Short mmCIF file of C-alpha atoms and ligand atoms in Angstrom, two decimals:
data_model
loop_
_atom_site.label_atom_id
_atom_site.label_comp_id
_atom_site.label_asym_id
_atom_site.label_seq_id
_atom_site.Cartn_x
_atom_site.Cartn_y
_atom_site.Cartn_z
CA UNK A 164 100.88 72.56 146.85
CA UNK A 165 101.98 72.18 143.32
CA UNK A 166 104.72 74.72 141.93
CA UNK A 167 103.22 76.58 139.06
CA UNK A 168 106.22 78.36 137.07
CA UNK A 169 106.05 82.52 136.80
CA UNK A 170 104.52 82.84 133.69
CA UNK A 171 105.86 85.95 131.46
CA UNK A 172 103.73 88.12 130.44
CA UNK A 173 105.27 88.70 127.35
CA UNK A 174 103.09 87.97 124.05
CA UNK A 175 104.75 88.62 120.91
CA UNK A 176 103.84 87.85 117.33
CA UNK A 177 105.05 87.68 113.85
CA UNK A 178 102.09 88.97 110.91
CA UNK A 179 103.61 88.18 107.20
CA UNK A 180 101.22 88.88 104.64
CA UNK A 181 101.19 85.84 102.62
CA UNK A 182 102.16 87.55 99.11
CA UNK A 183 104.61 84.84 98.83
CA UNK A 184 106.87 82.75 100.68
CA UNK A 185 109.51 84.16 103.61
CA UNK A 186 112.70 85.41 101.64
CA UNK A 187 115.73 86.64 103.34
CA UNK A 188 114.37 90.59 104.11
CA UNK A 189 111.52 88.87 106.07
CA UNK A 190 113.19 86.23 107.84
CA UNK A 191 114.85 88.96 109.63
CA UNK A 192 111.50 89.86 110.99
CA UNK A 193 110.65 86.19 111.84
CA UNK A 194 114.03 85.91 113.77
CA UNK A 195 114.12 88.66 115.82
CA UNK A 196 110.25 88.72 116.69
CA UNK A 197 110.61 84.65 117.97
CA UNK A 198 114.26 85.53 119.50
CA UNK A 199 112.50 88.00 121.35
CA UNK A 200 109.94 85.93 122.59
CA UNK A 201 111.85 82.95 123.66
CA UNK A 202 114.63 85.70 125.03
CA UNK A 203 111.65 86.50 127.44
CA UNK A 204 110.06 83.02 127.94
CA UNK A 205 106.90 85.00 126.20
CA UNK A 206 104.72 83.35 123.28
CA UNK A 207 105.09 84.08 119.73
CA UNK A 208 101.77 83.88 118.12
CA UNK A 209 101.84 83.54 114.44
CA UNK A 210 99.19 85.97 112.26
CA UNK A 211 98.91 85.89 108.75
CA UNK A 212 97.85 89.24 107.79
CA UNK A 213 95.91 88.25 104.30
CA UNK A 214 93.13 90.90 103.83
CA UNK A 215 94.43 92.48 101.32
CA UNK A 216 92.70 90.22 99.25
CA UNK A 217 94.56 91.37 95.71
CA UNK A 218 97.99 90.56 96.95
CA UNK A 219 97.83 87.12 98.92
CA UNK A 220 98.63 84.05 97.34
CA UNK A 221 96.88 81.04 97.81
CA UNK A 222 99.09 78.59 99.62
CA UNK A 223 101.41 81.07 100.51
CA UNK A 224 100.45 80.69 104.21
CA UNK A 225 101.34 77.01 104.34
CA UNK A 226 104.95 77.59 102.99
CA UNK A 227 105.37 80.20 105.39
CA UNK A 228 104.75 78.20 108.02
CA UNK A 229 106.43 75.24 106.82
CA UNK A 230 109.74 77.36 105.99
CA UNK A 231 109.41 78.58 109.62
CA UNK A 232 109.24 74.75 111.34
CA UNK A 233 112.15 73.62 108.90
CA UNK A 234 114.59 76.57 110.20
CA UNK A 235 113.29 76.07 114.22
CA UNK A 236 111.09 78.47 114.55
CA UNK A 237 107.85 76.98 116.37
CA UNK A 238 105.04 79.28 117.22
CA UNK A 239 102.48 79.37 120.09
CA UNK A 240 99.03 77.99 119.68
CA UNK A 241 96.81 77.92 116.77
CA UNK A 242 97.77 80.58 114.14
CA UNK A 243 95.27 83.03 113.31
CA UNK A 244 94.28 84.25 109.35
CA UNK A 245 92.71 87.88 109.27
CA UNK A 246 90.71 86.62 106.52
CA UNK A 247 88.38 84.90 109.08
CA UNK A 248 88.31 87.86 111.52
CA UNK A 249 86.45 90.00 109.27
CA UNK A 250 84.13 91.11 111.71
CA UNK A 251 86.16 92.03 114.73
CA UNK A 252 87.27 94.84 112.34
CA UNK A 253 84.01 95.99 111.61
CA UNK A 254 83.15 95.90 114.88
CA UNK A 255 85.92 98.58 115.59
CA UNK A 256 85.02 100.50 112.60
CA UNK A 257 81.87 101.02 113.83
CA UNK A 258 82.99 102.10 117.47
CA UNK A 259 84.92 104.44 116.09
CA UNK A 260 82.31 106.16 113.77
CA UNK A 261 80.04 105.87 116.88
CA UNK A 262 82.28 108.18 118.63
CA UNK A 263 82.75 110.27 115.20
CA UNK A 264 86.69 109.22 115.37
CA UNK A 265 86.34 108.16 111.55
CA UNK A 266 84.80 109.78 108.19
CA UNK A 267 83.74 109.13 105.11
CA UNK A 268 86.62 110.42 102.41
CA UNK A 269 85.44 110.75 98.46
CA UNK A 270 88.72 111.64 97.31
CA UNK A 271 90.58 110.02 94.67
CA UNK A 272 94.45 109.35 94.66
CA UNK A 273 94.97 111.37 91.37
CA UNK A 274 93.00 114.33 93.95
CA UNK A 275 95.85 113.91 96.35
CA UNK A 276 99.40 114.99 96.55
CA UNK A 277 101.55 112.59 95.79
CA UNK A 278 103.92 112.71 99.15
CA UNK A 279 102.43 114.43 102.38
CA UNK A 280 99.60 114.39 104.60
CA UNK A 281 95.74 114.22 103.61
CA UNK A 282 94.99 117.86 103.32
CA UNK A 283 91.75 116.70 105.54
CA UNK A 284 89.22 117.81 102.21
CA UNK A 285 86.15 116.02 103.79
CA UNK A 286 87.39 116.64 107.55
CA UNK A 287 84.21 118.13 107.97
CA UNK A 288 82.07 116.77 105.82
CA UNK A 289 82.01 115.57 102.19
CA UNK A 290 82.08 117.84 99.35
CA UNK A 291 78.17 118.43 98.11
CA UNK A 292 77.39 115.64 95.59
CA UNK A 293 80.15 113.24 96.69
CA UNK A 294 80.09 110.24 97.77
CA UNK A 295 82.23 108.53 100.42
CA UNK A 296 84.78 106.12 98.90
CA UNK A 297 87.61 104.81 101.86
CA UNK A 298 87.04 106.07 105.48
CA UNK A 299 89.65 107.96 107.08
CA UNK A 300 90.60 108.21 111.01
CA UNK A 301 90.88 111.82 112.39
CA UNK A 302 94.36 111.63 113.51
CA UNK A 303 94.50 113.97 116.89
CA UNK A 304 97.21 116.91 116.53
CA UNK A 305 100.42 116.39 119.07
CA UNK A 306 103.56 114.88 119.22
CA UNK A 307 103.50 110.98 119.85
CA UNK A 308 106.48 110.24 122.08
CA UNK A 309 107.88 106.59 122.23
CA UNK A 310 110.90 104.58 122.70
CA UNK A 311 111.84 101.72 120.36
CA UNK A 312 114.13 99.19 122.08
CA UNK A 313 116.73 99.35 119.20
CA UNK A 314 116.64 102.50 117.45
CA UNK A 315 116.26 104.51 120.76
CA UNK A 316 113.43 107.58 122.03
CA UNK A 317 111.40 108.50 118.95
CA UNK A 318 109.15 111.34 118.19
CA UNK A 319 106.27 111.50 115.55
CA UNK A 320 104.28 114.47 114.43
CA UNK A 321 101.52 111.71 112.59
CA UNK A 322 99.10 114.73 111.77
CA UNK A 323 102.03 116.11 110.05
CA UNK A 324 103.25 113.47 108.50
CA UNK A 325 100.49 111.61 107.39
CA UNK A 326 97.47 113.21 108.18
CA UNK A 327 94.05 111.68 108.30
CA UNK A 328 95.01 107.59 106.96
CA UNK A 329 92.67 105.29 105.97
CA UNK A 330 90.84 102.31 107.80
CA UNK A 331 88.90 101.32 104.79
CA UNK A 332 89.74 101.19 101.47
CA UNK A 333 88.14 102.08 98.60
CA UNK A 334 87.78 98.70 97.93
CA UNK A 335 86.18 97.94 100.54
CA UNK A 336 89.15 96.06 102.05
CA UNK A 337 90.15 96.97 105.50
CA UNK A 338 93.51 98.46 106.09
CA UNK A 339 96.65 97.17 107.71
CA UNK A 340 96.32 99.88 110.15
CA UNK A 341 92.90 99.15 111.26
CA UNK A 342 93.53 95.79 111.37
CA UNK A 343 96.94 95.30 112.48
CA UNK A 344 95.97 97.74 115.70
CA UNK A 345 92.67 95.54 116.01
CA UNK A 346 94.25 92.70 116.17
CA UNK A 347 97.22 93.63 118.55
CA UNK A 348 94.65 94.28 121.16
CA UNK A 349 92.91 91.63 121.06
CA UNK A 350 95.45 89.10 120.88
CA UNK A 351 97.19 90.79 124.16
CA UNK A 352 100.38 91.66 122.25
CA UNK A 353 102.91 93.09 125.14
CA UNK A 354 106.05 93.22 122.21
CA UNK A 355 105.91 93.99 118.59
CA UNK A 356 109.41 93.29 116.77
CA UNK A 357 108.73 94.10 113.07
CA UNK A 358 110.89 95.20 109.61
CA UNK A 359 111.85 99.13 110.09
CA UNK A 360 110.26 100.17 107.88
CA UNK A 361 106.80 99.94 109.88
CA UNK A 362 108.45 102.66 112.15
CA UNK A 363 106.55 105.67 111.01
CA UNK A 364 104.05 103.85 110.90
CA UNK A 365 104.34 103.33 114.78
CA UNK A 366 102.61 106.65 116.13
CA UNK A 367 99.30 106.32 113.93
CA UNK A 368 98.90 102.85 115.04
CA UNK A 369 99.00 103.74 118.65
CA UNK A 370 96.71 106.88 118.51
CA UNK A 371 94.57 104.01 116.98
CA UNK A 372 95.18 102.04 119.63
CA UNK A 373 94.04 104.11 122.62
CA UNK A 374 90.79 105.07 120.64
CA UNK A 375 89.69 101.31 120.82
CA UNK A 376 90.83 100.90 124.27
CA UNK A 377 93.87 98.95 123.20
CA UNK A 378 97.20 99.05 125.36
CA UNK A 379 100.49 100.29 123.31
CA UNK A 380 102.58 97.40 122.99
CA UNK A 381 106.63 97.94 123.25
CA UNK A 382 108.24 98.33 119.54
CA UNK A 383 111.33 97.17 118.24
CA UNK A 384 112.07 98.09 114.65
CA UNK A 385 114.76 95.48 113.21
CA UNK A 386 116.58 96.61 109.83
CA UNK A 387 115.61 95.95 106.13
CA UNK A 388 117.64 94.27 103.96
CA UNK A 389 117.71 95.93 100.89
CA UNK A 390 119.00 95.03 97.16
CA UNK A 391 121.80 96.78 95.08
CA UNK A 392 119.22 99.85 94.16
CA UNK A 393 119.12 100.19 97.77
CA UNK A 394 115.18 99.03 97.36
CA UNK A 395 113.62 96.71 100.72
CA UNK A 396 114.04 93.45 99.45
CA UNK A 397 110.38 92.17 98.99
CA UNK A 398 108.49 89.50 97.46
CA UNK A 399 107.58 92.26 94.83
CA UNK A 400 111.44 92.87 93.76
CA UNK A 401 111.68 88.72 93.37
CA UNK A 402 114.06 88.35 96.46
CA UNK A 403 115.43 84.90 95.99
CA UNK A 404 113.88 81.64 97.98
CA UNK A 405 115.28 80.81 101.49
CA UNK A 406 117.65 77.76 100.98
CA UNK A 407 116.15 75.89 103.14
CA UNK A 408 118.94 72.92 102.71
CA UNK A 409 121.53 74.59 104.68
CA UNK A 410 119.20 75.97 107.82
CA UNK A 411 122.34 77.23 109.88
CA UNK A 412 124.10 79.01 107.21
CA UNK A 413 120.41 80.43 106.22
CA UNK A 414 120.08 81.38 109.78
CA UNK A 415 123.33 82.59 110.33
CA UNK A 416 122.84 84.54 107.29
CA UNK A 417 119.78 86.38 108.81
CA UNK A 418 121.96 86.46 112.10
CA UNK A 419 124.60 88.94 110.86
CA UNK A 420 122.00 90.95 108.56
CA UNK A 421 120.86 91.76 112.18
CA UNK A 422 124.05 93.14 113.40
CA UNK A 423 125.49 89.59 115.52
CA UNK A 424 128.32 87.77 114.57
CA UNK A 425 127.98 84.29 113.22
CA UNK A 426 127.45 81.43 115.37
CA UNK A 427 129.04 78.07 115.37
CA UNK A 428 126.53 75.30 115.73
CA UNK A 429 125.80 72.01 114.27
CA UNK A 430 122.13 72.51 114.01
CA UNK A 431 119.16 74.83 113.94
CA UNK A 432 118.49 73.86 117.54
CA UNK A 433 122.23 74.45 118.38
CA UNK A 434 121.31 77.71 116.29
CA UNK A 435 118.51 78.74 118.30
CA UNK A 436 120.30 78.49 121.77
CA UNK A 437 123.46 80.29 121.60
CA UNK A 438 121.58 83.53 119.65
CA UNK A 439 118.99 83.34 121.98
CA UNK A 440 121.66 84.21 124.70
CA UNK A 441 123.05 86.73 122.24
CA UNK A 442 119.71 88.55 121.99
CA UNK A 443 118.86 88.23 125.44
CA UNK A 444 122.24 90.25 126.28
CA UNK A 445 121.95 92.57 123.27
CA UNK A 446 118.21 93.61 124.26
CA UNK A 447 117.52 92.79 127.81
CA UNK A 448 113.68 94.28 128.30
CA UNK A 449 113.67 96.81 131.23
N1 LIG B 204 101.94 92.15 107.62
C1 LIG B 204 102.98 93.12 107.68
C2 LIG B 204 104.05 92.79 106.66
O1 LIG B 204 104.18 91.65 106.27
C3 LIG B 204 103.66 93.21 109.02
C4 LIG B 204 102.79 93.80 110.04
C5 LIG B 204 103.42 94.14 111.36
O2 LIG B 204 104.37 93.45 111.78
O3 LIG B 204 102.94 95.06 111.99
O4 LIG B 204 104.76 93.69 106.25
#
């Protein structure tokens, strides 16, 4: 009989939104979600997350993924483009309206306080002669307990903290949440390893998750780097290109924004080997 290997059951992915092409602050993303994987002989299935129509870049994609096969960093099967899974996300939309888990919302931003949840104005129904303009999810009341695998046991009061959040935009776009959560699910995603500042985000998305039927996939929350005004270096605050001449000093660079200490190696592969040991001791899974 022919010896089949265990297979891990570990799926992870990396999503950039294709505003432009990886800079430093999102490498660190990159690396840690594909250390992860590989730590845990899982796949790392590359997404790029480019409805948001307004901010993606055409060609960014291609760079991305380019930048990510010069430093190493190989994914799993075909990547995937939200752009052409437009209808998976209506098809959740509608499930949840079926089920009356999302509503119509006519308010306006300059309507809304700046910081804080949505008050939940059209909770129960749209104010008389308004008209719906972004849908909304009814966030349930309690206390969503988790535990990310770096930062420790978290608690998040997402009805206090954020309220009501949008699936649709006023645009007519759908929103990360919706489809990030959509998209998690059906792509079996056991491990999400993402920038830290996606942590608060963390409680809505699983509350969105059990409505569609989704499993909550273990989080790991890596940290930002930031520039001198203490900002999260972005794309948006022209972080500077990767250098993609020098891949171990780039990596190493991204290495000891993550907390290691750098490696010696001669090559990316070299690299990838010793801080995939590193990791693997750092953040054994269970
Ligand atoms: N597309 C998101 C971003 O680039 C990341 C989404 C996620 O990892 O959940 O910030």
């Amino acid at each position: 009989m022919a010896y089949a290997p265990p297979q891990s059951a570990y799926i992870g992915r990396f999503a950039p939104s294709p505003s432009g092409p990886l800079h430093a602050g999102s490498l660190l993303a990159a690396m840690a979600s594909f250390l992860d994987a590989r730590a845990n002989e899982g796949r790392w299935l590359l997404r790029i997350e480019d409805i948001d129509f307004a901010r993606t870049v055409p060609g960014a994609d291609r760079v991305i993924m380019q930048q990510l096969l010069t430093l190493g960093m190989q994914w799993d099967g075909e990547p995937t483009w939200q752009s052409r899974r437009l209808p998976h996300y209506q098809s959740a939309f509608d499930s949840l309206c079926a089920r009356d888990l999302a509503y119509g919302c006519a308010c306006t931003r300059q309507e809304l306080p700046p910081d804080g949840p949505y008050p939940g104005t059209c909770r129960n129904g749209l104010p008389p002669g308004r008209q719906a303009r972004s849908w909304r999810f009814r966030t349930p009341p309690g206390i969503e307990h988790f535990t990310d695998r770096r930062l420790g046991p978290q608690q998040q009061d997402a009805q206090a903290k954020t309220g009501d959040f949008i699936i649709r935009r006023a645009d007519g776009y759908w929103a990360y949440q919706l489809a990030v959560v959509v998209d998690d699910g059906a792509q079996g995603i056991t491990d999400i390893v993402r920038g830290a500042d996606l942590l608060e985000l963390t409680a809505c998305q699983r509350m969105l998750a059990r409505s569609l039927g989704h499993p909550c996939p273990r989080v790991m929350h890596v940290p930002l780097l930031c520039d001198e005004q203490g900002r999260k270096l972005s794309k948006q605050n022209h972080a500077s290109a990767l250098d993609l001449s020098h891949t171990v000093r780039t990596l190493n660079q991204a290495w000891c924004a993550l907390g290691f200490e750098t490696l010696n190696a001669d090559d990316a592969d070299g690299f990838w080997r010793a801080a995939r040991i590193a990791w693997a001791r750092r953040y054994p899974i269970g």
